[in-house]
Amino acid sequence: MESTTSLRPRSIPDIPADPTKEARTAIWVAAIAGLSLLFDGFDLTVYGTVLPGLVKGGSDALGWWSSGLSGGQPIPPAIAGQIGSYALVGVMIGSLTAGAIGDRIGRKKLILVGIAWFSLGMFASAFATSIAFFGTLRLLTGLGLGVLLATAGATMAEFAPAGKRNFYNAIVYSGIPAGGVLAALLGLALLNQIGWRGLFMLGATPILFLFPMALTMLNESPRWLLSRGRVDEAVAISRRTGIPLTEHQQFGGVPVAEDLHLEQKTGFAGIFSRRYLVGTVFLGFMSFSGLLLTFGLNTWLPAIMGGHFQEAGMGADAAKRYGLIFLLLLNGGAVVGGLIASMVADKAGPQRVIITTFTLAALSLTLMTFGFPIGLLLASIAVAGVGILGTQVLIYGFTSNYYATHVRAAGVAWCSGFGRLGGILGPLIGGWLAAAGVAGDTAFYVFAGVALFGALMTVLVPRPAKGHSDREQLEAEQDVAGVAA
C-alpha cells in the first residue's frame, strides 16, 4: 500500500469544461461502470435465486466433495448461508486490495481486471460438482466483484459533471439492484429450463462484450493522472473528453502551477489521517448496515416468503414463484427509488436523504410482519427495496464524493470492503435463523433494527475537515452539502 505521493508539479493549460464532450464522456463512463455493476449485482443475487432448489436437493444437486448427492439430499440451511457468504468474503478482499493499489495504478486497469476475473469465475462455478469446489469458486469470483465495486464509484466521480455527481453515481450503483432484478427475472423465466448452472453461465458473458467495450471506450481519469504528476496525459485526455483542468487546479492544497515538491498521504493512510478518520469510521458502519440488509434479504427473502406462503396453504411451486417475485420487487424498488432519491440528494444533500431511506427501510420491514393481504405485502417490499438497496446506492455515491482524488479509490474501497463484513454476516444471520426454526417475523424485526443502526451512523458522519483541499474537493464538499457546484 502506498502511503505518500511525491512529484514536482508544473503549470498546466487552462482547459475549461466542454459541456457537450463532458456529458458524452460521462454517459459512456456511466454505461461501462453501470453494466459492470449490473453483472456484479446479478452474480451476487443469483445465488439467492437458485438457493431454494439447492437447499432442497435433486438430480443436479452439489455433493459434499465430489459428485451430486445420491438421492437428491438437501443442503442444510446453515451450510447454504455459509456458501452465500463466501462470495462476500472475496468481495471484501478484492475491495480492500483495490483500495490499496487503486490510487497508485489507476482506474481503468482495475476495471478491466475486475470484469475478466469475475466472468471467468462465474463460468468455472457453473461446472462445480461439489459444495467445497463451488464455495471456493464463489470466494474467488468475489475478488473480481470487489475490485469493480471499489473502482466504479471512484471512476464515475472523476468524470461526472459538477452538481450531478450523486445522480451519476446512483446510475452506476443502481446496476447492483438492477442485476438483482435481472437475476430474479431470469430465474422466473429460465431456471426450470436451463437450471442453476445455465444462470451462472449467463453471468460469465461480460467478458465477451463488456471487456472489449471498456478496453476501447474507457479513458483513464485526467484528475487521477494529474494527481500522479502525469500532466501531459491529463491534458490530452481532458481535451478529448471535455473534463476541465485549470491553471489553478490544486493538488494537496498547493496549486499545480507552483514548482514545489509535494508529499501527501494516499491510499488507506490518507483516509485514516486526521482529516478523514471520523468520517471514515462512520461511513464504514453505514455501509456495514446497508450491505447486511442487502445480502441478508437477497439471499433469504425467497426462502422466507416461500415458507410463509406454504404455511398459509399455498402450493410449493406457487410459493417459490412468489418468493422470486418478492426478490424482483425488492431490487426493482431500489433501482427506481435510488435514482429518484439521488436527484433529491444533489439538491438537499445525500446525508439527510440516507437517514430518511434507512428509516423507511426499518418501517417497511416492520410492516411485513403485520399479515397484510398480498398486495400490501408486495408494496411494502418494494418500499423496503428503496430503503435497503437504494440506500446502499446513495452510500456509495456519498462516499465517492466525500474524498479527494488522491484517496478516493481507498475511500470507496473501505466503504465496500468494511461493508462486506455486514454482507458476509447477512446470509449467515438468515441461515442461523432458518436453522433455529425462527419465524420470518423475527427475521424482519432483526433487519429493521439494523436499518435503524445505519440511520444513526449516518447522523454521526461529519463533513470533511477544512484545511488543505484541492479544487475538486471543494466542489465535492459542496455536493456533500447539497449545494450546486
mmCIF file with all atom_site columns, N, CA and C in Angstrom, residues 27-78:
data_model
loop_
_atom_site.group_PDB
_atom_site.id
_atom_site.type_symbol
_atom_site.label_atom_id
_atom_site.label_alt_id
_atom_site.label_comp_id
_atom_site.label_asym_id
_atom_site.label_entity_id
_atom_site.label_seq_id
_atom_site.pdbx_PDB_ins_code
_atom_site.Cartn_x
_atom_site.Cartn_y
_atom_site.Cartn_z
_atom_site.occupancy
_atom_site.B_iso_or_equiv
_atom_site.pdbx_formal_charge
_atom_site.auth_seq_id
_atom_site.auth_comp_id
_atom_site.auth_asym_id
_atom_site.auth_atom_id
_atom_site.pdbx_PDB_model_num
ATOM 1   N N  . ILE A 1 27 ? -21.668 9.849   -19.937 1.00 0.00 ? 27 ILE A N  1
ATOM 2   C CA . ILE A 1 27 ? -22.626 8.801   -20.319 1.00 0.00 ? 27 ILE A CA 1
ATOM 3   C C  . ILE A 1 27 ? -21.898 7.496   -20.628 1.00 0.00 ? 27 ILE A C  1
ATOM 4   N N  . TRP A 1 28 ? -20.774 7.586   -21.352 1.00 0.00 ? 28 TRP A N  1
ATOM 5   C CA . TRP A 1 28 ? -20.018 6.372   -21.656 1.00 0.00 ? 28 TRP A CA 1
ATOM 6   C C  . TRP A 1 28 ? -19.447 5.728   -20.386 1.00 0.00 ? 28 TRP A C  1
ATOM 7   N N  . VAL A 1 29 ? -18.894 6.551   -19.512 1.00 0.00 ? 29 VAL A N  1
ATOM 8   C CA . VAL A 1 29 ? -18.344 6.013   -18.266 1.00 0.00 ? 29 VAL A CA 1
ATOM 9   C C  . VAL A 1 29 ? -19.459 5.383   -17.427 1.00 0.00 ? 29 VAL A C  1
ATOM 10  N N  . ALA A 1 30 ? -20.609 6.058   -17.347 1.00 0.00 ? 30 ALA A N  1
ATOM 11  C CA . ALA A 1 30 ? -21.735 5.510   -16.585 1.00 0.00 ? 30 ALA A CA 1
ATOM 12  C C  . ALA A 1 30 ? -22.225 4.209   -17.186 1.00 0.00 ? 30 ALA A C  1
ATOM 13  N N  . ALA A 1 31 ? -22.230 4.118   -18.516 1.00 0.00 ? 31 ALA A N  1
ATOM 14  C CA . ALA A 1 31 ? -22.692 2.887   -19.170 1.00 0.00 ? 31 ALA A CA 1
ATOM 15  C C  . ALA A 1 31 ? -21.754 1.725   -18.865 1.00 0.00 ? 31 ALA A C  1
ATOM 16  N N  . ILE A 1 32 ? -20.447 1.949   -18.975 1.00 0.00 ? 32 ILE A N  1
ATOM 17  C CA . ILE A 1 32 ? -19.486 0.871   -18.738 1.00 0.00 ? 32 ILE A CA 1
ATOM 18  C C  . ILE A 1 32 ? -19.469 0.467   -17.267 1.00 0.00 ? 32 ILE A C  1
ATOM 19  N N  . ALA A 1 33 ? -19.375 1.465   -16.392 1.00 0.00 ? 33 ALA A N  1
ATOM 20  C CA . ALA A 1 33 ? -19.336 1.160   -14.956 1.00 0.00 ? 33 ALA A CA 1
ATOM 21  C C  . ALA A 1 33 ? -20.667 0.568   -14.495 1.00 0.00 ? 33 ALA A C  1
ATOM 22  N N  . GLY A 1 34 ? -21.786 1.108   -15.012 1.00 0.00 ? 34 GLY A N  1
ATOM 23  C CA . GLY A 1 34 ? -23.093 0.599   -14.609 1.00 0.00 ? 34 GLY A CA 1
ATOM 24  C C  . GLY A 1 34 ? -23.328 -0.819  -15.075 1.00 0.00 ? 34 GLY A C  1
ATOM 25  N N  . LEU A 1 35 ? -22.930 -1.157  -16.315 1.00 0.00 ? 35 LEU A N  1
ATOM 26  C CA . LEU A 1 35 ? -23.070 -2.533  -16.792 1.00 0.00 ? 35 LEU A CA 1
ATOM 27  C C  . LEU A 1 35 ? -22.172 -3.482  -15.998 1.00 0.00 ? 35 LEU A C  1
ATOM 28  N N  . SER A 1 36 ? -20.979 -3.008  -15.641 1.00 0.00 ? 36 SER A N  1
ATOM 29  C CA . SER A 1 36 ? -20.104 -3.836  -14.804 1.00 0.00 ? 36 SER A CA 1
ATOM 30  C C  . SER A 1 36 ? -20.795 -4.193  -13.496 1.00 0.00 ? 36 SER A C  1
ATOM 31  N N  . LEU A 1 37 ? -21.413 -3.197  -12.871 1.00 0.00 ? 37 LEU A N  1
ATOM 32  C CA . LEU A 1 37 ? -22.068 -3.458  -11.591 1.00 0.00 ? 37 LEU A CA 1
ATOM 33  C C  . LEU A 1 37 ? -23.404 -4.159  -11.759 1.00 0.00 ? 37 LEU A C  1
ATOM 34  N N  . LEU A 1 38 ? -24.037 -4.049  -12.944 1.00 0.00 ? 38 LEU A N  1
ATOM 35  C CA . LEU A 1 38 ? -25.251 -4.835  -13.189 1.00 0.00 ? 38 LEU A CA 1
ATOM 36  C C  . LEU A 1 38 ? -24.923 -6.327  -13.110 1.00 0.00 ? 38 LEU A C  1
ATOM 37  N N  . PHE A 1 39 ? -23.835 -6.733  -13.781 1.00 0.00 ? 39 PHE A N  1
ATOM 38  C CA . PHE A 1 39 ? -23.466 -8.144  -13.715 1.00 0.00 ? 39 PHE A CA 1
ATOM 39  C C  . PHE A 1 39 ? -22.865 -8.493  -12.362 1.00 0.00 ? 39 PHE A C  1
ATOM 40  N N  . ASP A 1 40 ? -22.261 -7.515  -11.712 1.00 0.00 ? 40 ASP A N  1
ATOM 41  C CA . ASP A 1 40 ? -21.816 -7.692  -10.330 1.00 0.00 ? 40 ASP A CA 1
ATOM 42  C C  . ASP A 1 40 ? -23.023 -8.029  -9.456  1.00 0.00 ? 40 ASP A C  1
ATOM 43  N N  . GLY A 1 41 ? -24.094 -7.227  -9.579  1.00 0.00 ? 41 GLY A N  1
ATOM 44  C CA . GLY A 1 41 ? -25.308 -7.486  -8.810  1.00 0.00 ? 41 GLY A CA 1
ATOM 45  C C  . GLY A 1 41 ? -25.975 -8.785  -9.194  1.00 0.00 ? 41 GLY A C  1
ATOM 46  N N  . PHE A 1 42 ? -25.964 -9.118  -10.485 1.00 0.00 ? 42 PHE A N  1
ATOM 47  C CA . PHE A 1 42 ? -26.522 -10.390 -10.928 1.00 0.00 ? 42 PHE A CA 1
ATOM 48  C C  . PHE A 1 42 ? -25.783 -11.547 -10.264 1.00 0.00 ? 42 PHE A C  1
ATOM 49  N N  . ASP A 1 43 ? -24.458 -11.494 -10.308 1.00 0.00 ? 43 ASP A N  1
ATOM 50  C CA . ASP A 1 43 ? -23.667 -12.593 -9.763  1.00 0.00 ? 43 ASP A CA 1
ATOM 51  C C  . ASP A 1 43 ? -23.862 -12.752 -8.263  1.00 0.00 ? 43 ASP A C  1
ATOM 52  N N  . LEU A 1 44 ? -24.037 -11.633 -7.557  1.00 0.00 ? 44 LEU A N  1
ATOM 53  C CA . LEU A 1 44 ? -24.209 -11.713 -6.114  1.00 0.00 ? 44 LEU A CA 1
ATOM 54  C C  . LEU A 1 44 ? -25.628 -12.098 -5.718  1.00 0.00 ? 44 LEU A C  1
ATOM 55  N N  . THR A 1 45 ? -26.604 -11.872 -6.609  1.00 0.00 ? 45 THR A N  1
ATOM 56  C CA . THR A 1 45 ? -28.001 -12.154 -6.297  1.00 0.00 ? 45 THR A CA 1
ATOM 57  C C  . THR A 1 45 ? -28.457 -13.504 -6.819  1.00 0.00 ? 45 THR A C  1
ATOM 58  N N  . VAL A 1 46 ? -27.811 -14.004 -7.865  1.00 0.00 ? 46 VAL A N  1
ATOM 59  C CA . VAL A 1 46 ? -28.293 -15.228 -8.495  1.00 0.00 ? 46 VAL A CA 1
ATOM 60  C C  . VAL A 1 46 ? -28.249 -16.406 -7.523  1.00 0.00 ? 46 VAL A C  1
ATOM 61  N N  . TYR A 1 47 ? -27.340 -16.361 -6.562  1.00 0.00 ? 47 TYR A N  1
ATOM 62  C CA . TYR A 1 47 ? -27.295 -17.450 -5.576  1.00 0.00 ? 47 TYR A CA 1
ATOM 63  C C  . TYR A 1 47 ? -28.597 -17.518 -4.785  1.00 0.00 ? 47 TYR A C  1
ATOM 64  N N  . GLY A 1 48 ? -29.130 -16.355 -4.392  1.00 0.00 ? 48 GLY A N  1
ATOM 65  C CA . GLY A 1 48 ? -30.418 -16.354 -3.707  1.00 0.00 ? 48 GLY A CA 1
ATOM 66  C C  . GLY A 1 48 ? -31.543 -16.847 -4.598  1.00 0.00 ? 48 GLY A C  1
ATOM 67  N N  . THR A 1 49 ? -31.429 -16.604 -5.911  1.00 0.00 ? 49 THR A N  1
ATOM 68  C CA . THR A 1 49 ? -32.444 -17.057 -6.856  1.00 0.00 ? 49 THR A CA 1
ATOM 69  C C  . THR A 1 49 ? -32.485 -18.580 -6.943  1.00 0.00 ? 49 THR A C  1
ATOM 70  N N  . VAL A 1 50 ? -31.319 -19.214 -6.948  1.00 0.00 ? 50 VAL A N  1
ATOM 71  C CA . VAL A 1 50 ? -31.267 -20.676 -7.096  1.00 0.00 ? 50 VAL A CA 1
ATOM 72  C C  . VAL A 1 50 ? -31.231 -21.397 -5.756  1.00 0.00 ? 50 VAL A C  1
ATOM 73  N N  . LEU A 1 51 ? -31.109 -20.660 -4.648  1.00 0.00 ? 51 LEU A N  1
ATOM 74  C CA . LEU A 1 51 ? -30.938 -21.282 -3.339  1.00 0.00 ? 51 LEU A CA 1
ATOM 75  C C  . LEU A 1 51 ? -32.067 -22.238 -2.956  1.00 0.00 ? 51 LEU A C  1
ATOM 76  N N  . PRO A 1 52 ? -33.355 -21.869 -3.156  1.00 0.00 ? 52 PRO A N  1
ATOM 77  C CA . PRO A 1 52 ? -34.397 -22.816 -2.747  1.00 0.00 ? 52 PRO A CA 1
ATOM 78  C C  . PRO A 1 52 ? -34.238 -24.194 -3.378  1.00 0.00 ? 52 PRO A C  1
ATOM 79  N N  . GLY A 1 53 ? -33.835 -24.254 -4.655  1.00 0.00 ? 53 GLY A N  1
ATOM 80  C CA . GLY A 1 53 ? -33.635 -25.545 -5.305  1.00 0.00 ? 53 GLY A CA 1
ATOM 81  C C  . GLY A 1 53 ? -32.413 -26.261 -4.779  1.00 0.00 ? 53 GLY A C  1
ATOM 82  N N  . LEU A 1 54 ? -31.325 -25.526 -4.513  1.00 0.00 ? 54 LEU A N  1
ATOM 83  C CA . LEU A 1 54 ? -30.119 -26.154 -3.978  1.00 0.00 ? 54 LEU A CA 1
ATOM 84  C C  . LEU A 1 54 ? -30.354 -26.712 -2.583  1.00 0.00 ? 54 LEU A C  1
ATOM 85  N N  . VAL A 1 55 ? -31.112 -25.974 -1.776  1.00 0.00 ? 55 VAL A N  1
ATOM 86  C CA . VAL A 1 55 ? -31.387 -26.430 -0.410  1.00 0.00 ? 55 VAL A CA 1
ATOM 87  C C  . VAL A 1 55 ? -32.195 -27.717 -0.422  1.00 0.00 ? 55 VAL A C  1
ATOM 88  N N  . LYS A 1 56 ? -33.143 -27.810 -1.370  1.00 0.00 ? 56 LYS A N  1
ATOM 89  C CA . LYS A 1 56 ? -33.996 -28.997 -1.430  1.00 0.00 ? 56 LYS A CA 1
ATOM 90  C C  . LYS A 1 56 ? -33.285 -30.193 -2.042  1.00 0.00 ? 56 LYS A C  1
ATOM 91  N N  . GLY A 1 57 ? -32.219 -29.949 -2.814  1.00 0.00 ? 57 GLY A N  1
ATOM 92  C CA . GLY A 1 57 ? -31.528 -31.050 -3.469  1.00 0.00 ? 57 GLY A CA 1
ATOM 93  C C  . GLY A 1 57 ? -32.193 -31.419 -4.778  1.00 0.00 ? 57 GLY A C  1
ATOM 94  N N  . GLY A 1 58 ? -31.773 -32.551 -5.343  1.00 0.00 ? 58 GLY A N  1
ATOM 95  C CA . GLY A 1 58 ? -32.320 -33.003 -6.611  1.00 0.00 ? 58 GLY A CA 1
ATOM 96  C C  . GLY A 1 58 ? -31.242 -33.610 -7.477  1.00 0.00 ? 58 GLY A C  1
ATOM 97  N N  . SER A 1 59 ? -31.595 -33.881 -8.722  1.00 0.00 ? 59 SER A N  1
ATOM 98  C CA . SER A 1 59 ? -30.669 -34.592 -9.602  1.00 0.00 ? 59 SER A CA 1
ATOM 99  C C  . SER A 1 59 ? -29.419 -33.780 -9.922  1.00 0.00 ? 59 SER A C  1
ATOM 100 N N  . ASP A 1 60 ? -29.521 -32.439 -9.844  1.00 0.00 ? 60 ASP A N  1
ATOM 101 C CA . ASP A 1 60 ? -28.370 -31.585 -10.170 1.00 0.00 ? 60 ASP A CA 1
ATOM 102 C C  . ASP A 1 60 ? -27.769 -30.961 -8.923  1.00 0.00 ? 60 ASP A C  1
ATOM 103 N N  . ALA A 1 61 ? -27.992 -31.589 -7.771  1.00 0.00 ? 61 ALA A N  1
ATOM 104 C CA . ALA A 1 61 ? -27.511 -31.034 -6.510  1.00 0.00 ? 61 ALA A CA 1
ATOM 105 C C  . ALA A 1 61 ? -25.996 -31.159 -6.405  1.00 0.00 ? 61 ALA A C  1
ATOM 106 N N  . LEU A 1 62 ? -25.413 -30.362 -5.517  1.00 0.00 ? 62 LEU A N  1
ATOM 107 C CA . LEU A 1 62 ? -23.979 -30.417 -5.265  1.00 0.00 ? 62 LEU A CA 1
ATOM 108 C C  . LEU A 1 62 ? -23.682 -31.479 -4.220  1.00 0.00 ? 62 LEU A C  1
ATOM 109 N N  . GLY A 1 63 ? -22.611 -32.243 -4.447  1.00 0.00 ? 63 GLY A N  1
ATOM 110 C CA . GLY A 1 63 ? -22.161 -33.175 -3.426  1.00 0.00 ? 63 GLY A CA 1
ATOM 111 C C  . GLY A 1 63 ? -21.281 -32.470 -2.409  1.00 0.00 ? 63 GLY A C  1
ATOM 112 N N  . TRP A 1 64 ? -20.906 -33.182 -1.386  1.00 0.00 ? 64 TRP A N  1
ATOM 113 C CA . TRP A 1 64 ? -20.071 -32.560 -0.367  1.00 0.00 ? 64 TRP A CA 1
ATOM 114 C C  . TRP A 1 64 ? -18.661 -32.321 -0.884  1.00 0.00 ? 64 TRP A C  1
ATOM 115 N N  . TRP A 1 65 ? -18.086 -33.331 -1.536  1.00 0.00 ? 65 TRP A N  1
ATOM 116 C CA . TRP A 1 65 ? -16.710 -33.190 -2.003  1.00 0.00 ? 65 TRP A CA 1
ATOM 117 C C  . TRP A 1 65 ? -16.529 -33.549 -3.472  1.00 0.00 ? 65 TRP A C  1
ATOM 118 N N  . SER A 1 66 ? -17.493 -34.279 -4.048  1.00 0.00 ? 66 SER A N  1
ATOM 119 C CA . SER A 1 66 ? -17.304 -34.669 -5.455  1.00 0.00 ? 66 SER A CA 1
ATOM 120 C C  . SER A 1 66 ? -18.615 -34.592 -6.208  1.00 0.00 ? 66 SER A C  1
ATOM 121 N N  . SER A 1 67 ? -19.194 -35.722 -6.556  1.00 0.00 ? 67 SER A N  1
ATOM 122 C CA . SER A 1 67 ? -20.359 -35.735 -7.437  1.00 0.00 ? 67 SER A CA 1
ATOM 123 C C  . SER A 1 67 ? -21.628 -35.368 -6.695  1.00 0.00 ? 67 SER A C  1
ATOM 124 N N  . GLY A 1 68 ? -22.727 -35.270 -7.436  1.00 0.00 ? 68 GLY A N  1
ATOM 125 C CA . GLY A 1 68 ? -24.015 -34.898 -6.864  1.00 0.00 ? 68 GLY A CA 1
ATOM 126 C C  . GLY A 1 68 ? -24.439 -35.824 -5.755  1.00 0.00 ? 68 GLY A C  1
ATOM 127 N N  . LEU A 1 69 ? -25.240 -35.317 -4.856  1.00 0.00 ? 69 LEU A N  1
ATOM 128 C CA . LEU A 1 69 ? -25.695 -36.087 -3.707  1.00 0.00 ? 69 LEU A CA 1
ATOM 129 C C  . LEU A 1 69 ? -26.617 -37.212 -4.144  1.00 0.00 ? 69 LEU A C  1
ATOM 130 N N  . SER A 1 70 ? -26.355 -38.393 -3.675  1.00 0.00 ? 70 SER A N  1
ATOM 131 C CA . SER A 1 70 ? -27.236 -39.509 -4.004  1.00 0.00 ? 70 SER A CA 1
ATOM 132 C C  . SER A 1 70 ? -28.595 -39.295 -3.377  1.00 0.00 ? 70 SER A C  1
ATOM 133 N N  . GLY A 1 71 ? -29.631 -39.574 -4.162  1.00 0.00 ? 71 GLY A N  1
ATOM 134 C CA . GLY A 1 71 ? -30.982 -39.406 -3.642  1.00 0.00 ? 71 GLY A CA 1
ATOM 135 C C  . GLY A 1 71 ? -31.407 -37.967 -3.530  1.00 0.00 ? 71 GLY A C  1
ATOM 136 N N  . GLY A 1 72 ? -30.617 -37.008 -4.073  1.00 0.00 ? 72 GLY A N  1
ATOM 137 C CA . GLY A 1 72 ? -31.010 -35.603 -4.043  1.00 0.00 ? 72 GLY A CA 1
ATOM 138 C C  . GLY A 1 72 ? -31.088 -35.030 -2.636  1.00 0.00 ? 72 GLY A C  1
ATOM 139 N N  . GLN A 1 73 ? -30.097 -35.347 -1.778  1.00 0.00 ? 73 GLN A N  1
ATOM 140 C CA . GLN A 1 73 ? -30.115 -34.855 -0.405  1.00 0.00 ? 73 GLN A CA 1
ATOM 141 C C  . GLN A 1 73 ? -30.022 -33.337 -0.376  1.00 0.00 ? 73 GLN A C  1
ATOM 142 N N  . PRO A 1 74 ? -30.741 -32.683 0.551   1.00 0.00 ? 74 PRO A N  1
ATOM 143 C CA . PRO A 1 74 ? -30.708 -31.212 0.624   1.00 0.00 ? 74 PRO A CA 1
ATOM 144 C C  . PRO A 1 74 ? -29.432 -30.697 1.284   1.00 0.00 ? 74 PRO A C  1
ATOM 145 N N  . ILE A 1 75 ? -29.138 -29.421 1.025   1.00 0.00 ? 75 ILE A N  1
ATOM 146 C CA . ILE A 1 75 ? -28.047 -28.732 1.708   1.00 0.00 ? 75 ILE A CA 1
ATOM 147 C C  . ILE A 1 75 ? -28.613 -28.117 2.978   1.00 0.00 ? 75 ILE A C  1
ATOM 148 N N  . PRO A 1 76 ? -28.033 -28.374 4.149   1.00 0.00 ? 76 PRO A N  1
ATOM 149 C CA . PRO A 1 76 ? -28.547 -27.763 5.384   1.00 0.00 ? 76 PRO A CA 1
ATOM 150 C C  . PRO A 1 76 ? -28.530 -26.245 5.301   1.00 0.00 ? 76 PRO A C  1
ATOM 151 N N  . PRO A 1 77 ? -29.527 -25.565 5.881   1.00 0.00 ? 77 PRO A N  1
ATOM 152 C CA . PRO A 1 77 ? -29.594 -24.098 5.775   1.00 0.00 ? 77 PRO A CA 1
ATOM 153 C C  . PRO A 1 77 ? -28.340 -23.390 6.262   1.00 0.00 ? 77 PRO A C  1
ATOM 154 N N  . ALA A 1 78 ? -27.744 -23.874 7.351   1.00 0.00 ? 78 ALA A N  1
ATOM 155 C CA . ALA A 1 78 ? -26.545 -23.211 7.868   1.00 0.00 ? 78 ALA A CA 1
ATOM 156 C C  . ALA A 1 78 ? -25.404 -23.276 6.858   1.00 0.00 ? 78 ALA A C  1
#
